[in-house]
């Protein structure tokens, strides 16, 4: 095993873990469904390691994520669905097909045309998969995506069909409109209406991020990290007397928060 290429070694290790005669009891109990939460967790751990620029940890977490792919490949092989080679062949063929400007040496004007061609290729693939029903531009946008990411992907698909504002000013105006509608809903004291309008506001905020070419999921993760760092700073400076944050007035908390913003800027 040690003389094999690294990926072959990993595939063999996975097969041994799933060996009914001498494999790992935990691995043998797993199914496609049961390991999905671990796959999502590993993907987020990769993202966190990259955000913190912990490169040794990025390497470790990428290995863990790769292992998830190998795990699915082993399950697919056992059920006669696919194996690791089929996965690699499939993605390789797709990448070559979607990059004719690289592999077919076609002239492409700019990055915008490349992106347009990419979306056209994906649309053709969706149409091929949906031969028995009318295809939608929104086909195969995974329902299990985080809500922010799915909103951005839905909007991107719609925009490729021309369903979009021509420039960012339209999105900004829509954001103000949705904010006003939320304020009006709050006055109505109708919680169902309030929730609906708040959702519309969030959806439009995602659209603004898309027009700014920013990933809304990453933006919110960054905002979460900023809030966490500032809140921990407030806890640190206010707990010196053995008090809890709830012991302080709102004004004292606000002053501590302003200090955190200054000291931890940005």
CSV table of C-alpha atoms in Angstrom, one decimal:
chain,number,residue,atom,x,y,z
A,1,UNK,CA,0.0,0.0,0.0
A,2,UNK,CA,2.8,2.4,0.9
A,3,UNK,CA,4.2,2.4,-2.7
A,4,UNK,CA,0.9,3.5,-4.2
A,5,UNK,CA,0.0,7.0,-5.2
A,6,UNK,CA,-1.4,8.9,-2.2
A,7,UNK,CA,-5.0,8.9,-3.4
A,8,UNK,CA,-4.9,5.2,-4.1
A,9,UNK,CA,-3.6,4.7,-0.6
A,10,UNK,CA,-6.5,6.7,0.9
A,11,UNK,CA,-9.1,4.7,-1.2
A,12,UNK,CA,-7.6,1.5,0.0
A,13,UNK,CA,-7.7,2.7,3.6
A,14,UNK,CA,-11.4,3.5,3.2
A,15,UNK,CA,-12.1,0.1,1.7
A,16,UNK,CA,-10.4,-1.5,4.7
A,17,UNK,CA,-12.4,0.6,7.2
A,18,UNK,CA,-15.6,-0.7,5.5
A,19,UNK,CA,-14.4,-4.4,5.3
A,20,UNK,CA,-17.3,-6.4,6.8
A,21,UNK,CA,-14.8,-8.9,8.2
A,22,UNK,CA,-12.2,-6.6,9.9
A,23,UNK,CA,-13.3,-3.0,9.4
A,24,UNK,CA,-14.2,-0.3,11.9
A,25,UNK,CA,-17.6,-0.8,13.5
A,26,UNK,CA,-18.4,2.9,13.4
A,27,UNK,CA,-17.5,3.2,9.7
A,28,UNK,CA,-19.5,0.1,8.9
A,29,UNK,CA,-22.6,1.6,10.4
A,30,UNK,CA,-22.5,4.7,8.2
A,31,UNK,CA,-24.6,5.5,5.2
A,32,UNK,CA,-24.9,8.3,2.6
A,33,UNK,CA,-27.3,10.1,4.9
A,34,UNK,CA,-25.5,9.6,8.2
A,35,UNK,CA,-22.3,11.2,7.1
A,36,UNK,CA,-23.8,14.3,5.5
A,37,UNK,CA,-23.5,16.3,8.8
A,38,UNK,CA,-19.8,15.5,9.0
A,39,UNK,CA,-19.3,16.6,5.4
A,40,UNK,CA,-20.9,20.0,6.1
A,41,UNK,CA,-18.9,20.3,9.3
A,42,UNK,CA,-15.6,19.6,7.5
A,43,UNK,CA,-16.4,22.1,4.8
A,44,UNK,CA,-17.0,24.8,7.4
A,45,UNK,CA,-13.8,23.9,9.2
A,46,UNK,CA,-11.9,24.4,5.9
A,47,UNK,CA,-13.5,27.8,5.5
A,48,UNK,CA,-12.6,28.8,9.1
A,49,UNK,CA,-9.0,27.7,8.7
A,50,UNK,CA,-8.7,29.7,5.5
A,51,UNK,CA,-10.3,32.8,7.2
A,52,UNK,CA,-7.8,32.6,10.0
A,53,UNK,CA,-4.9,31.9,7.6
A,54,UNK,CA,-3.9,28.9,9.6
A,55,UNK,CA,-2.3,27.1,6.6
A,56,UNK,CA,-1.2,23.9,8.4
A,57,UNK,CA,-4.8,23.6,9.6
A,58,UNK,CA,-6.0,24.3,6.1
A,59,UNK,CA,-4.0,21.3,4.9
A,60,UNK,CA,-5.4,19.1,7.7
A,61,UNK,CA,-9.0,20.2,7.1
A,62,UNK,CA,-8.7,19.7,3.3
A,63,UNK,CA,-7.6,16.1,4.0
A,64,UNK,CA,-10.6,15.6,6.2
A,65,UNK,CA,-12.9,17.0,3.5
A,66,UNK,CA,-11.2,14.8,0.9
A,67,UNK,CA,-11.8,11.8,3.1
A,68,UNK,CA,-15.5,12.6,3.0
A,69,UNK,CA,-15.5,12.3,-0.8
A,70,UNK,CA,-13.6,9.0,-0.6
A,71,UNK,CA,-16.2,7.8,2.0
A,72,UNK,CA,-19.1,8.5,-0.4
A,73,UNK,CA,-17.1,6.9,-3.2
A,74,UNK,CA,-16.8,3.7,-1.2
A,75,UNK,CA,-20.5,3.6,-0.3
A,76,UNK,CA,-21.3,4.2,-4.0
A,77,UNK,CA,-19.0,1.3,-5.0
A,78,UNK,CA,-20.5,-1.1,-2.5
A,79,UNK,CA,-24.0,-0.3,-3.9
A,80,UNK,CA,-23.0,-0.4,-7.5
A,81,UNK,CA,-23.7,3.3,-8.1
A,82,UNK,CA,-20.3,4.7,-8.8
A,83,UNK,CA,-16.7,4.7,-7.5
A,84,UNK,CA,-13.9,7.1,-6.9
A,85,UNK,CA,-12.6,6.8,-10.5
A,86,UNK,CA,-16.1,7.6,-11.8
A,87,UNK,CA,-16.2,10.7,-9.7
A,88,UNK,CA,-12.8,11.9,-10.9
A,89,UNK,CA,-13.7,11.1,-14.6
A,90,UNK,CA,-17.0,12.9,-14.3
A,91,UNK,CA,-15.6,16.1,-12.9
A,92,UNK,CA,-12.6,16.1,-15.2
A,93,UNK,CA,-14.8,15.8,-18.3
A,94,UNK,CA,-17.1,18.5,-17.0
A,95,UNK,CA,-14.3,20.9,-16.3
A,96,UNK,CA,-12.8,20.4,-19.8
A,97,UNK,CA,-16.3,20.8,-21.4
A,98,UNK,CA,-17.0,24.0,-19.5
A,99,UNK,CA,-13.6,25.6,-20.3
A,100,UNK,CA,-13.3,25.5,-24.1
A,101,UNK,CA,-11.3,28.7,-23.9
A,102,UNK,CA,-8.6,26.7,-22.2
A,103,UNK,CA,-8.8,23.2,-23.6
A,104,UNK,CA,-10.2,23.9,-27.1
A,105,UNK,CA,-8.1,27.0,-27.5
A,106,UNK,CA,-11.2,29.2,-28.3
A,107,UNK,CA,-10.9,32.9,-28.2
A,108,UNK,CA,-12.8,34.5,-25.3
A,109,UNK,CA,-13.1,38.2,-25.0
A,110,UNK,CA,-13.1,38.7,-21.2
A,111,UNK,CA,-14.0,37.2,-17.8
A,112,UNK,CA,-17.7,38.2,-18.2
A,113,UNK,CA,-17.9,36.1,-21.4
A,114,UNK,CA,-16.3,33.2,-19.6
A,115,UNK,CA,-18.9,33.4,-16.8
A,116,UNK,CA,-21.7,33.7,-19.3
A,117,UNK,CA,-20.5,30.6,-21.2
A,118,UNK,CA,-20.2,28.7,-17.9
A,119,UNK,CA,-23.8,29.5,-17.0
A,120,UNK,CA,-24.9,28.5,-20.6
A,121,UNK,CA,-23.1,25.1,-20.2
A,122,UNK,CA,-24.8,24.5,-16.8
A,123,UNK,CA,-28.2,25.5,-18.3
A,124,UNK,CA,-27.7,23.0,-21.2
A,125,UNK,CA,-26.7,20.3,-18.7
A,126,UNK,CA,-29.9,21.0,-16.6
A,127,UNK,CA,-32.0,20.8,-19.7
A,128,UNK,CA,-30.5,17.4,-20.6
A,129,UNK,CA,-31.3,16.1,-17.1
A,130,UNK,CA,-34.9,17.4,-17.4
A,131,UNK,CA,-35.9,15.9,-20.7
A,132,UNK,CA,-39.3,14.7,-19.4
A,133,UNK,CA,-40.3,18.0,-17.8
A,134,UNK,CA,-39.9,21.7,-18.6
A,135,UNK,CA,-36.5,22.7,-17.2
A,136,UNK,CA,-36.2,25.7,-14.9
A,137,UNK,CA,-33.2,27.9,-14.5
A,138,UNK,CA,-33.5,27.2,-10.7
A,139,UNK,CA,-33.3,23.4,-11.2
A,140,UNK,CA,-30.6,21.7,-9.1
A,141,UNK,CA,-30.1,24.6,-6.7
A,142,UNK,CA,-29.7,22.5,-3.5
A,143,UNK,CA,-32.5,23.1,-1.0
A,144,UNK,CA,-30.0,22.1,1.8
A,145,UNK,CA,-27.7,25.0,1.1
A,146,UNK,CA,-27.4,27.6,3.9
A,147,UNK,CA,-30.2,30.1,3.3
A,148,UNK,CA,-27.9,33.0,2.5
A,149,UNK,CA,-25.9,31.0,-0.1
A,150,UNK,CA,-29.1,29.6,-1.6
A,151,UNK,CA,-30.6,33.0,-1.9
A,152,UNK,CA,-27.5,34.2,-3.8
A,153,UNK,CA,-27.5,31.2,-6.1
A,154,UNK,CA,-31.2,31.6,-6.9
A,155,UNK,CA,-30.7,35.3,-7.7
A,156,UNK,CA,-27.7,34.5,-9.8
A,157,UNK,CA,-29.6,31.9,-11.8
A,158,UNK,CA,-32.5,34.4,-12.3
A,159,UNK,CA,-30.1,37.1,-13.3
A,160,UNK,CA,-28.6,34.9,-16.0
A,161,UNK,CA,-32.1,34.9,-17.6
A,162,UNK,CA,-32.2,38.7,-17.5
A,163,UNK,CA,-34.3,38.9,-14.4
A,164,UNK,CA,-32.2,41.5,-12.6
A,165,UNK,CA,-31.7,45.2,-12.1
A,166,UNK,CA,-29.3,46.7,-14.6
A,167,UNK,CA,-27.2,48.4,-11.9
A,168,UNK,CA,-26.8,48.5,-8.1
A,169,UNK,CA,-29.0,51.6,-7.7
A,170,UNK,CA,-32.1,49.5,-8.3
A,171,UNK,CA,-31.1,47.1,-5.5
A,172,UNK,CA,-30.4,50.0,-3.1
A,173,UNK,CA,-33.8,51.4,-3.8
A,174,UNK,CA,-35.4,48.0,-3.3
A,175,UNK,CA,-33.6,47.7,0.0
A,176,UNK,CA,-35.0,51.0,1.2
A,177,UNK,CA,-38.4,49.9,0.0
A,178,UNK,CA,-38.2,46.6,1.9
A,179,UNK,CA,-37.0,48.4,5.1
A,180,UNK,CA,-40.0,50.8,4.9
A,181,UNK,CA,-42.4,47.8,4.4
A,182,UNK,CA,-40.9,46.2,7.5
A,183,UNK,CA,-41.4,49.3,9.6
A,184,UNK,CA,-45.0,49.4,8.4
A,185,UNK,CA,-45.5,45.7,9.3
A,186,UNK,CA,-44.0,46.3,12.8
A,187,UNK,CA,-46.7,48.9,13.4
A,188,UNK,CA,-49.4,46.4,12.5
A,189,UNK,CA,-48.3,44.0,15.2
A,190,UNK,CA,-49.0,41.1,12.8
A,191,UNK,CA,-46.1,38.7,13.5
A,192,UNK,CA,-46.7,36.6,10.4
A,193,UNK,CA,-46.5,39.8,8.2
A,194,UNK,CA,-43.5,41.1,10.1
A,195,UNK,CA,-41.6,37.8,9.6
A,196,UNK,CA,-42.4,37.9,5.9
A,197,UNK,CA,-41.2,41.4,5.4
A,198,UNK,CA,-38.1,40.7,7.4
A,199,UNK,CA,-37.4,37.8,5.2
A,200,UNK,CA,-37.8,40.0,2.1
A,201,UNK,CA,-35.4,42.5,3.6
A,202,UNK,CA,-32.8,39.8,4.2
A,203,UNK,CA,-33.3,38.4,0.6
A,204,UNK,CA,-32.7,41.9,-0.8
A,205,UNK,CA,-29.6,42.4,1.3
A,206,UNK,CA,-28.3,39.2,-0.3
A,207,UNK,CA,-29.0,40.7,-3.7
A,208,UNK,CA,-27.0,43.8,-2.8
A,209,UNK,CA,-24.1,41.6,-1.8
A,210,UNK,CA,-24.3,39.8,-5.1
A,211,UNK,CA,-24.2,43.0,-7.1
A,212,UNK,CA,-21.2,44.0,-5.1
A,213,UNK,CA,-19.6,40.6,-6.0
A,214,UNK,CA,-19.5,39.6,-2.4
A,215,UNK,CA,-20.4,36.2,-0.9
A,216,UNK,CA,-23.2,36.9,1.7
A,217,UNK,CA,-22.4,33.8,3.7
A,218,UNK,CA,-18.8,35.0,4.1
A,219,UNK,CA,-19.9,38.5,4.9
A,220,UNK,CA,-22.1,37.3,7.7
A,221,UNK,CA,-19.4,35.0,9.0
A,222,UNK,CA,-17.0,38.0,9.1
A,223,UNK,CA,-19.6,40.1,10.9
A,224,UNK,CA,-20.2,37.2,13.4
A,225,UNK,CA,-16.4,37.1,14.1
A,226,UNK,CA,-16.3,40.9,14.5
A,227,UNK,CA,-19.2,40.8,16.9
A,228,UNK,CA,-17.7,37.9,18.9
A,229,UNK,CA,-14.3,39.6,19.3
A,230,UNK,CA,-15.9,42.9,20.4
A,231,UNK,CA,-18.3,41.1,22.8
A,232,UNK,CA,-15.4,39.1,24.4
A,233,UNK,CA,-13.5,42.4,24.8
A,234,UNK,CA,-16.5,43.9,26.6
A,235,UNK,CA,-16.7,40.9,28.9
A,236,UNK,CA,-13.0,41.1,29.6
A,237,UNK,CA,-12.9,44.8,30.7
A,238,UNK,CA,-16.2,44.7,32.7
A,239,UNK,CA,-15.6,41.5,34.6
A,240,UNK,CA,-12.5,42.8,36.4
A,241,UNK,CA,-14.6,43.6,39.4
A,242,UNK,CA,-16.2,40.2,39.5
A,243,UNK,CA,-19.5,41.5,38.1
A,244,UNK,CA,-21.6,40.1,35.2
A,245,UNK,CA,-22.6,42.1,32.2
A,246,UNK,CA,-26.2,42.1,33.5
A,247,UNK,CA,-25.0,44.1,36.5
A,248,UNK,CA,-24.1,47.1,34.3
A,249,UNK,CA,-26.4,49.8,32.9
A,250,UNK,CA,-27.1,50.1,29.2
A,251,UNK,CA,-25.0,53.3,29.1
A,252,UNK,CA,-22.0,51.5,30.7
A,253,UNK,CA,-22.4,48.6,28.2
A,254,UNK,CA,-22.6,51.0,25.3
A,255,UNK,CA,-19.4,52.8,26.5
A,256,UNK,CA,-17.6,49.5,26.8
A,257,UNK,CA,-18.8,48.5,23.3
A,258,UNK,CA,-17.5,51.8,21.8
A,259,UNK,CA,-14.1,51.1,23.5
A,260,UNK,CA,-14.1,47.7,22.0
A,261,UNK,CA,-14.8,49.1,18.5
A,262,UNK,CA,-11.9,51.6,19.0
A,263,UNK,CA,-9.4,49.1,20.3
A,264,UNK,CA,-10.3,46.3,17.9
A,265,UNK,CA,-10.8,48.4,14.8
A,266,UNK,CA,-11.9,47.2,12.3
